[in-house]
Amino acid sequence: MDQLTQLRSQFNAELLEIKSPSEIQLLDTKYLGRNGLINTVLQHIKEVPADQKKEYGTNLNELKQEIIRSISEKKTFLLQSAETKQQIDVTLPGTSYPKGSLHLITIAIDEITSIFEKIGFIRVSYPEVEYEFFSFESLNMPKTHAARDDFETSFIEAPVHPKWGKMLLTPHTSSGQVREMWRVKTPPVRMINISKTYRPNWDATHTPMFFQFEGLCLDNGINITHLKGTLDYFVKSYFGEDIRARLRPHHFQFTEPSFEVDVTCTVCKGTSINNGQKCKICKSGWLELGGTGMVHPNVLKSGNIDPKIYTGWAFGFGIERVIMMKFGIDDIRNYYSGDIRFLEQF
Ligand code: PHE
């Protein structure tokens, strides 16, 4: 058997044994590589007698083309069958996609809603683009009143309503109080109003858009003890059994008397000591939650409710703030950063 015939049958035998793309690559190098068998045989051409050189060269070239073709066909075959196998191999694990979740604000809104629904409150959502009347006048805050400055307001470029005044981005959910009184008409009223609110502040504890939840409870003979009981119930349900609320005198134009609500610091549990040092979060054992009070008679009048028959209370708290207190988050801007590493923790 001449050298080329021997090489051809050796190649064909080896090709039959090839089972994977990596093996065919090795065979490729073995025969066609720079130091491969074809080149080695080519170097021996000088030993071939001159009259046979031409035929030998042609035969060698034919063999080389044959090997190139066979390797390429085998490669295509192996790759295709690898793909086909993947497509139909039902036992392979599927491609897994990253899991999404609700935003922590949405989770808190759902939780707060269900806490209040358990004691008969109804969840409502009133406009965040509002008229001056509902955000201020109806709440005993006439145009000239200095207290309006406490609720820095962004106005909307829109026609002024002859009765309700300018349009604005509501700075608090209290704008829903009189709307709810108009909707229900006669007490009892038990409202939990959750919506976006706007004030032009931007720092670690304030974003210009934030969420508030507003409670409003009106009926015959409602007094501060009902308010205190409801607040204690809420803070226990939301923050934990060992958390309590306290009322501290304050001033709001739409409540009389008015209070600020503090809750037991969730970090030091009200002891004001954390890890042997004065608690850095609260310094006093208490954290400020938001405003509350007994609804002012003028507000009831705006809502067409007789203050001689009905009394009630209202409160307004920030959602971002309660989440911050619950989880000890120190920068509110994280909520809206869209940073998946922050959001994944909740
Ligand atoms: N609207 C007040 C605020 O945003 C909070 C408040 C609501 C106070 C209801 C009293 C009664 O600060």
Tab-separated table of C-alpha atoms and ligand atoms in Angstrom:
chain	number	residue	atom	x	y	z
A	1	MET	CA	0.000	0.000	0.000
A	2	ASP	CA	1.475	3.364	-0.917
A	3	GLN	CA	1.936	6.093	1.644
A	4	LEU	CA	-1.087	8.172	0.592
A	5	THR	CA	-3.480	5.226	0.508
A	6	GLN	CA	-2.315	4.299	3.987
A	7	LEU	CA	-2.808	7.854	5.229
A	8	ARG	CA	-6.302	7.968	3.715
A	9	SER	CA	-7.461	4.783	5.420
A	10	GLN	CA	-5.883	5.860	8.728
A	11	PHE	CA	-7.780	9.144	8.511
A	12	ASN	CA	-11.087	7.471	7.653
A	13	ALA	CA	-10.734	5.065	10.548
A	14	GLU	CA	-9.989	7.864	13.004
A	15	LEU	CA	-12.827	9.988	11.653
A	16	LEU	CA	-15.283	7.203	12.436
A	17	GLU	CA	-14.287	7.299	16.087
A	18	ILE	CA	-14.965	11.048	16.490
A	19	LYS	CA	-17.924	11.802	18.790
A	20	SER	CA	-17.599	15.460	19.847
A	21	PRO	CA	-16.727	18.918	18.471
A	22	SER	CA	-13.584	19.031	20.623
A	23	GLU	CA	-12.353	15.703	19.209
A	24	ILE	CA	-12.865	16.833	15.625
A	25	GLN	CA	-10.785	19.908	16.375
A	26	LEU	CA	-7.913	17.703	17.516
A	27	LEU	CA	-8.195	15.588	14.357
A	28	ASP	CA	-8.173	18.776	12.266
A	29	THR	CA	-4.886	19.858	13.862
A	30	LYS	CA	-3.407	16.362	13.589
A	31	TYR	CA	-3.903	16.219	9.799
A	32	LEU	CA	-4.133	19.793	8.583
A	33	GLY	CA	-2.120	21.730	11.177
A	34	ARG	CA	1.250	23.347	10.388
A	35	ASN	CA	3.111	20.329	11.741
A	36	GLY	CA	0.281	18.005	10.721
A	37	LEU	CA	0.524	14.760	8.745
A	38	ILE	CA	-0.317	16.320	5.353
A	39	ASN	CA	2.535	18.825	5.646
A	40	THR	CA	4.907	16.117	6.845
A	41	VAL	CA	4.096	13.965	3.775
A	42	LEU	CA	4.505	17.034	1.562
A	43	GLN	CA	8.054	17.495	2.807
A	44	HIS	CA	8.890	13.981	1.621
A	45	ILE	CA	8.041	14.930	-1.955
A	46	LYS	CA	11.711	15.620	-2.599
A	47	GLU	CA	12.442	11.884	-2.128
A	48	VAL	CA	9.920	10.931	-4.845
A	49	PRO	CA	11.498	10.177	-8.263
A	50	ALA	CA	11.231	13.134	-10.611
A	51	ASP	CA	8.894	11.449	-13.123
A	52	GLN	CA	6.371	10.575	-10.365
A	53	LYS	CA	6.477	13.973	-8.556
A	54	LYS	CA	3.629	15.526	-10.556
A	55	GLU	CA	1.205	12.607	-10.012
A	56	TYR	CA	2.230	12.318	-6.357
A	57	GLY	CA	1.576	16.069	-5.854
A	58	THR	CA	-1.859	15.849	-7.485
A	59	ASN	CA	-2.806	12.802	-5.372
A	60	LEU	CA	-1.606	14.428	-2.176
A	61	ASN	CA	-3.600	17.559	-2.922
A	62	GLU	CA	-6.699	15.468	-3.619
A	63	LEU	CA	-6.298	13.706	-0.296
A	64	LYS	CA	-5.877	17.039	1.483
A	65	GLN	CA	-9.103	18.436	-0.073
A	66	GLU	CA	-10.916	15.225	0.853
A	67	ILE	CA	-9.774	15.522	4.483
A	68	ILE	CA	-10.788	19.218	4.629
A	69	ARG	CA	-14.248	18.356	3.298
A	70	SER	CA	-14.749	15.387	5.634
A	71	ILE	CA	-13.697	17.362	8.704
A	72	SER	CA	-15.958	20.267	7.829
A	73	GLU	CA	-18.941	17.966	7.209
A	74	LYS	CA	-18.354	16.128	10.457
A	75	LYS	CA	-18.065	19.446	12.347
A	76	THR	CA	-21.386	20.663	10.988
A	77	PHE	CA	-23.008	17.330	11.795
A	78	LEU	CA	-21.703	17.289	15.378
A	79	LEU	CA	-22.739	20.901	16.087
A	80	GLN	CA	-26.190	20.368	14.633
A	81	SER	CA	-26.802	17.218	16.599
A	82	ALA	CA	-25.588	18.940	19.796
A	83	GLU	CA	-28.153	21.704	19.197
A	84	THR	CA	-30.914	19.299	18.325
A	85	LYS	CA	-30.193	17.340	21.451
A	86	GLN	CA	-30.487	20.521	23.527
A	87	GLN	CA	-33.776	21.480	21.918
A	88	ILE	CA	-35.433	18.218	22.651
A	89	ASP	CA	-33.766	17.246	25.926
A	90	VAL	CA	-36.726	17.775	28.211
A	91	THR	CA	-34.678	16.762	31.248
A	92	LEU	CA	-32.414	19.836	30.965
A	93	PRO	CA	-33.246	22.571	33.535
A	94	GLY	CA	-35.098	25.525	31.957
A	95	THR	CA	-33.689	29.038	31.637
A	96	SER	CA	-34.489	30.826	34.869
A	97	TYR	CA	-35.506	34.471	34.788
A	98	PRO	CA	-34.832	36.879	37.687
A	99	LYS	CA	-37.849	37.130	39.984
A	100	GLY	CA	-39.638	40.443	40.393
A	101	SER	CA	-41.446	41.659	43.500
A	102	LEU	CA	-43.716	44.458	44.636
A	103	HIS	CA	-42.045	47.760	45.550
A	104	LEU	CA	-41.653	48.288	49.292
A	105	ILE	CA	-44.016	51.293	49.164
A	106	THR	CA	-46.705	49.096	47.585
A	107	ILE	CA	-46.117	46.430	50.230
A	108	ALA	CA	-46.493	49.050	53.004
A	109	ILE	CA	-49.670	50.507	51.440
A	110	ASP	CA	-51.235	47.031	51.330
A	111	GLU	CA	-50.210	46.333	54.915
A	112	ILE	CA	-51.492	49.668	56.291
A	113	THR	CA	-54.737	49.268	54.347
A	114	SER	CA	-55.405	45.830	55.786
A	115	ILE	CA	-54.588	46.964	59.359
A	116	PHE	CA	-57.236	49.691	59.114
A	117	GLU	CA	-59.758	47.588	57.194
A	118	LYS	CA	-59.801	45.173	60.150
A	119	ILE	CA	-61.312	47.936	62.304
A	120	GLY	CA	-63.857	49.066	59.726
A	121	PHE	CA	-61.986	51.790	57.849
A	122	ILE	CA	-62.513	52.187	54.107
A	123	ARG	CA	-59.549	52.773	51.807
A	124	VAL	CA	-59.979	55.703	49.446
A	125	SER	CA	-57.669	57.664	47.186
A	126	TYR	CA	-58.346	61.338	46.491
A	127	PRO	CA	-56.754	63.528	43.790
A	128	GLU	CA	-53.092	64.395	44.055
A	129	VAL	CA	-53.656	67.222	41.573
A	130	GLU	CA	-56.080	69.238	43.679
A	131	TYR	CA	-57.767	72.622	44.090
A	132	GLU	CA	-56.681	75.119	46.743
A	133	PHE	CA	-60.086	74.799	48.375
A	134	PHE	CA	-59.623	71.141	49.381
A	135	SER	CA	-55.956	71.445	50.361
A	136	PHE	CA	-56.410	74.692	52.359
A	137	GLU	CA	-59.657	76.711	52.588
A	138	SER	CA	-61.846	73.764	53.552
A	139	LEU	CA	-59.293	72.942	56.256
A	140	ASN	CA	-59.653	76.276	58.041
A	141	MET	CA	-56.622	77.770	56.273
A	142	PRO	CA	-57.720	80.960	54.495
A	143	LYS	CA	-55.558	82.412	51.694
A	144	THR	CA	-53.685	84.838	53.882
A	145	HIS	CA	-53.021	82.397	56.701
A	146	ALA	CA	-49.337	82.008	57.617
A	147	ALA	CA	-49.832	78.283	58.371
A	148	ARG	CA	-50.082	77.710	54.597
A	149	ASP	CA	-46.330	78.352	54.439
A	150	ASP	CA	-45.774	75.130	56.444
A	151	PHE	CA	-47.156	73.238	53.479
A	152	GLU	CA	-44.948	74.638	50.712
A	153	THR	CA	-46.955	74.115	47.579
A	154	SER	CA	-46.348	73.593	43.870
A	155	PHE	CA	-49.044	75.215	41.756
A	156	ILE	CA	-50.197	73.947	38.370
A	157	GLU	CA	-50.496	76.241	35.365
A	158	ALA	CA	-54.206	75.789	34.787
A	159	PRO	CA	-57.312	77.958	34.664
A	160	VAL	CA	-58.407	79.103	38.144
A	161	HIS	CA	-61.694	77.542	39.207
A	162	PRO	CA	-64.235	80.243	40.184
A	163	LYS	CA	-65.186	78.336	43.340
A	164	TRP	CA	-62.231	76.071	44.212
A	165	GLY	CA	-59.360	78.359	43.219
A	166	LYS	CA	-55.975	77.440	41.745
A	167	MET	CA	-54.815	73.911	40.964
A	168	LEU	CA	-51.881	72.482	42.856
A	169	LEU	CA	-50.028	69.299	43.749
A	170	THR	CA	-51.534	68.542	47.129
A	171	PRO	CA	-49.001	68.907	49.966
A	172	HIS	CA	-50.962	66.550	52.244
A	173	THR	CA	-53.692	63.895	52.209
A	174	SER	CA	-55.835	66.108	54.485
A	175	SER	CA	-57.286	67.409	51.199
A	176	GLY	CA	-59.336	64.190	51.187
A	177	GLN	CA	-61.123	64.987	54.473
A	178	VAL	CA	-63.856	67.253	53.125
A	179	ARG	CA	-64.159	65.234	49.895
A	180	GLU	CA	-64.885	62.165	52.058
A	181	MET	CA	-67.435	64.068	54.195
A	182	TRP	CA	-69.195	65.103	50.983
A	183	ARG	CA	-69.134	61.540	49.680
A	184	VAL	CA	-70.496	59.912	52.860
A	185	LYS	CA	-72.826	62.839	53.731
A	186	THR	CA	-73.812	61.567	57.207
A	187	PRO	CA	-71.387	60.007	59.721
A	188	PRO	CA	-70.145	57.470	60.644
A	189	VAL	CA	-67.055	58.202	58.543
A	190	ARG	CA	-64.085	55.866	58.768
A	191	MET	CA	-61.628	56.759	56.025
A	192	ILE	CA	-58.096	55.720	55.252
A	193	ASN	CA	-56.926	57.926	52.375
A	194	ILE	CA	-53.615	56.978	50.778
A	195	SER	CA	-52.111	59.024	47.988
A	196	LYS	CA	-49.060	60.807	46.660
A	197	THR	CA	-48.274	64.196	48.142
A	198	TYR	CA	-45.762	66.879	47.130
A	199	ARG	CA	-43.484	69.346	48.897
A	200	PRO	CA	-40.345	70.836	47.344
A	201	ASN	CA	-37.752	69.272	49.662
A	202	TRP	CA	-34.949	66.906	48.676
A	203	ASP	CA	-32.595	65.476	51.315
A	204	ALA	CA	-31.921	62.241	53.222
A	205	THR	CA	-35.373	62.266	54.852
A	206	HIS	CA	-37.446	64.103	52.208
A	207	THR	CA	-38.288	63.541	48.561
A	208	PRO	CA	-40.438	66.094	46.664
A	209	MET	CA	-42.989	63.360	46.003
A	210	PHE	CA	-43.936	61.114	48.898
A	211	PHE	CA	-46.913	59.135	50.183
A	212	GLN	CA	-49.178	59.920	53.112
A	213	PHE	CA	-51.952	57.950	54.739
A	214	GLU	CA	-54.722	59.899	56.380
A	215	GLY	CA	-57.173	58.532	58.885
A	216	LEU	CA	-60.507	60.237	59.512
A	217	CYS	CA	-63.061	59.032	62.040
A	218	LEU	CA	-66.348	60.900	62.639
A	219	ASP	CA	-69.410	59.880	64.618
A	220	ASN	CA	-71.491	60.711	67.689
A	221	GLY	CA	-69.350	61.019	70.791
A	222	ILE	CA	-65.925	60.273	69.252
A	223	ASN	CA	-63.149	61.580	71.521
A	224	ILE	CA	-59.376	61.500	72.064
A	225	THR	CA	-59.422	58.105	73.786
A	226	HIS	CA	-60.658	56.556	70.513
A	227	LEU	CA	-57.805	58.316	68.741
A	228	LYS	CA	-55.204	57.080	71.236
A	229	GLY	CA	-56.594	53.535	71.128
A	230	THR	CA	-56.544	53.475	67.330
A	231	LEU	CA	-52.971	54.798	67.190
A	232	ASP	CA	-51.780	52.198	69.713
A	233	TYR	CA	-53.528	49.500	67.689
A	234	PHE	CA	-51.868	50.712	64.490
A	235	VAL	CA	-48.319	50.986	65.847
A	236	LYS	CA	-48.553	47.560	67.529
A	237	SER	CA	-49.848	45.961	64.337
A	238	TYR	CA	-47.342	47.638	62.040
A	239	PHE	CA	-44.180	47.926	64.163
A	240	GLY	CA	-44.628	45.199	66.795
A	241	GLU	CA	-46.305	44.372	70.120
A	242	ASP	CA	-43.714	46.254	72.209
A	243	ILE	CA	-44.287	49.582	70.418
A	244	ARG	CA	-46.559	52.304	71.857
A	245	ALA	CA	-47.787	55.721	70.715
A	246	ARG	CA	-47.816	58.994	72.650
A	247	LEU	CA	-49.424	62.352	71.919
A	248	ARG	CA	-47.476	65.614	72.242
A	249	PRO	CA	-49.281	68.998	72.016
A	250	HIS	CA	-48.808	70.771	68.686
A	251	HIS	CA	-50.677	73.099	66.348
A	252	PHE	CA	-52.555	72.477	63.141
A	253	GLN	CA	-55.123	74.818	61.698
A	254	PHE	CA	-57.539	71.978	60.934
A	255	THR	CA	-57.531	70.195	64.305
A	256	GLU	CA	-58.238	71.397	67.839
A	257	PRO	CA	-56.635	70.241	70.034
A	258	SER	CA	-53.685	69.152	67.857
A	259	PHE	CA	-50.867	66.735	68.582
A	260	GLU	CA	-47.798	65.194	67.166
A	261	VAL	CA	-47.625	61.427	67.512
A	262	ASP	CA	-44.425	59.788	68.721
A	263	VAL	CA	-43.797	56.046	68.780
A	264	THR	CA	-41.407	53.969	70.862
A	265	CYS	CA	-38.056	53.983	69.066
A	266	THR	CA	-37.920	50.737	67.107
A	267	VAL	CA	-34.138	50.532	67.494
A	268	CYS	CA	-33.659	50.966	71.291
A	269	LYS	CA	-37.247	49.870	72.138
A	270	GLY	CA	-37.806	53.063	74.109
A	271	THR	CA	-34.855	52.677	76.463
A	272	SER	CA	-32.832	55.447	74.710
A	273	ILE	CA	-29.776	53.184	75.163
A	274	ASN	CA	-28.417	51.119	72.296
A	275	ASN	CA	-25.286	48.928	72.663
A	276	GLY	CA	-24.402	50.711	75.911
A	277	GLN	CA	-24.573	54.151	74.261
A	278	LYS	CA	-27.242	56.816	73.864
A	279	CYS	CA	-29.431	55.656	70.922
A	280	LYS	CA	-28.316	57.575	67.827
A	281	ILE	CA	-31.646	57.165	66.056
A	282	CYS	CA	-33.946	58.755	68.672
A	283	LYS	CA	-31.818	60.141	71.578
A	284	SER	CA	-34.963	60.096	73.756
A	285	GLY	CA	-36.618	56.689	73.327
A	286	TRP	CA	-39.283	58.148	70.983
A	287	LEU	CA	-39.526	58.734	67.241
A	288	GLU	CA	-41.807	61.318	65.644
A	289	LEU	CA	-44.502	59.820	63.409
A	290	GLY	CA	-46.716	62.714	62.232
A	291	GLY	CA	-49.655	64.996	62.998
A	292	THR	CA	-53.085	64.363	64.450
A	293	GLY	CA	-55.908	65.969	66.414
A	294	MET	CA	-59.640	66.409	66.868
A	295	VAL	CA	-61.238	67.690	63.647
A	296	HIS	CA	-61.835	71.458	63.885
A	297	PRO	CA	-65.540	72.488	63.844
A	298	ASN	CA	-64.876	74.722	60.810
A	299	VAL	CA	-63.659	71.691	58.858
A	300	LEU	CA	-66.831	69.770	59.744
A	301	LYS	CA	-68.824	72.774	58.544
A	302	SER	CA	-66.951	72.720	55.191
A	303	GLY	CA	-67.981	69.076	54.967
A	304	ASN	CA	-71.673	69.944	55.697
A	305	ILE	CA	-71.513	68.030	58.988
A	306	ASP	CA	-73.004	69.592	62.125
A	307	PRO	CA	-70.209	70.005	64.728
A	308	LYS	CA	-72.861	70.153	67.497
A	309	ILE	CA	-73.872	66.570	66.728
A	310	TYR	CA	-70.682	64.962	65.445
A	311	THR	CA	-67.062	64.962	66.540
A	312	GLY	CA	-64.034	63.089	65.316
A	313	TRP	CA	-60.329	62.899	64.772
A	314	ALA	CA	-57.865	62.809	61.919
A	315	PHE	CA	-54.216	61.962	61.455
A	316	GLY	CA	-51.731	62.162	58.591
A	317	PHE	CA	-48.503	60.110	58.472
A	318	GLY	CA	-45.814	59.578	55.845
A	319	ILE	CA	-45.507	56.092	54.337
A	320	GLU	CA	-41.774	56.442	53.568
A	321	ARG	CA	-41.302	57.517	57.174
A	322	VAL	CA	-43.032	54.496	58.732
A	323	ILE	CA	-41.018	52.150	56.487
A	324	MET	CA	-37.821	53.951	57.515
A	325	MET	CA	-38.721	53.519	61.177
A	326	LYS	CA	-39.654	49.880	60.744
A	327	PHE	CA	-36.481	48.816	58.916
A	328	GLY	CA	-34.003	51.443	60.142
A	329	ILE	CA	-33.389	52.794	56.618
A	330	ASP	CA	-31.412	56.032	56.837
A	331	ASP	CA	-31.792	57.471	53.334
A	332	ILE	CA	-35.277	57.839	51.896
A	333	ARG	CA	-33.878	58.543	48.395
A	334	ASN	CA	-33.100	54.809	48.088
A	335	TYR	CA	-36.830	54.153	47.650
A	336	TYR	CA	-36.874	55.888	44.292
A	337	SER	CA	-33.334	55.168	43.106
A	338	GLY	CA	-34.499	52.037	41.264
A	339	ASP	CA	-31.344	50.329	42.559
A	340	ILE	CA	-32.199	46.646	42.408
A	341	ARG	CA	-29.690	45.791	45.197
A	342	PHE	CA	-31.670	47.986	47.618
A	343	LEU	CA	-35.099	46.867	46.464
A	344	GLU	CA	-34.214	43.147	46.544
A	345	GLN	CA	-33.897	43.300	50.325
A	346	PHE	CA	-37.634	43.720	50.850
B	1	PHE	N1	-51.750	67.207	57.212
B	1	PHE	C1	-50.764	67.243	58.275
B	1	PHE	C2	-49.364	67.186	57.659
B	1	PHE	O1	-49.222	66.810	56.536
B	1	PHE	C3	-50.922	66.077	59.206
B	1	PHE	C4	-52.249	66.059	59.925
B	1	PHE	C5	-53.314	65.355	59.396
B	1	PHE	C6	-52.416	66.719	61.125
B	1	PHE	C7	-54.527	65.304	60.074
B	1	PHE	C8	-53.592	66.683	61.805
B	1	PHE	C9	-54.662	65.980	61.272
B	1	PHE	O2	-48.392	67.502	58.320
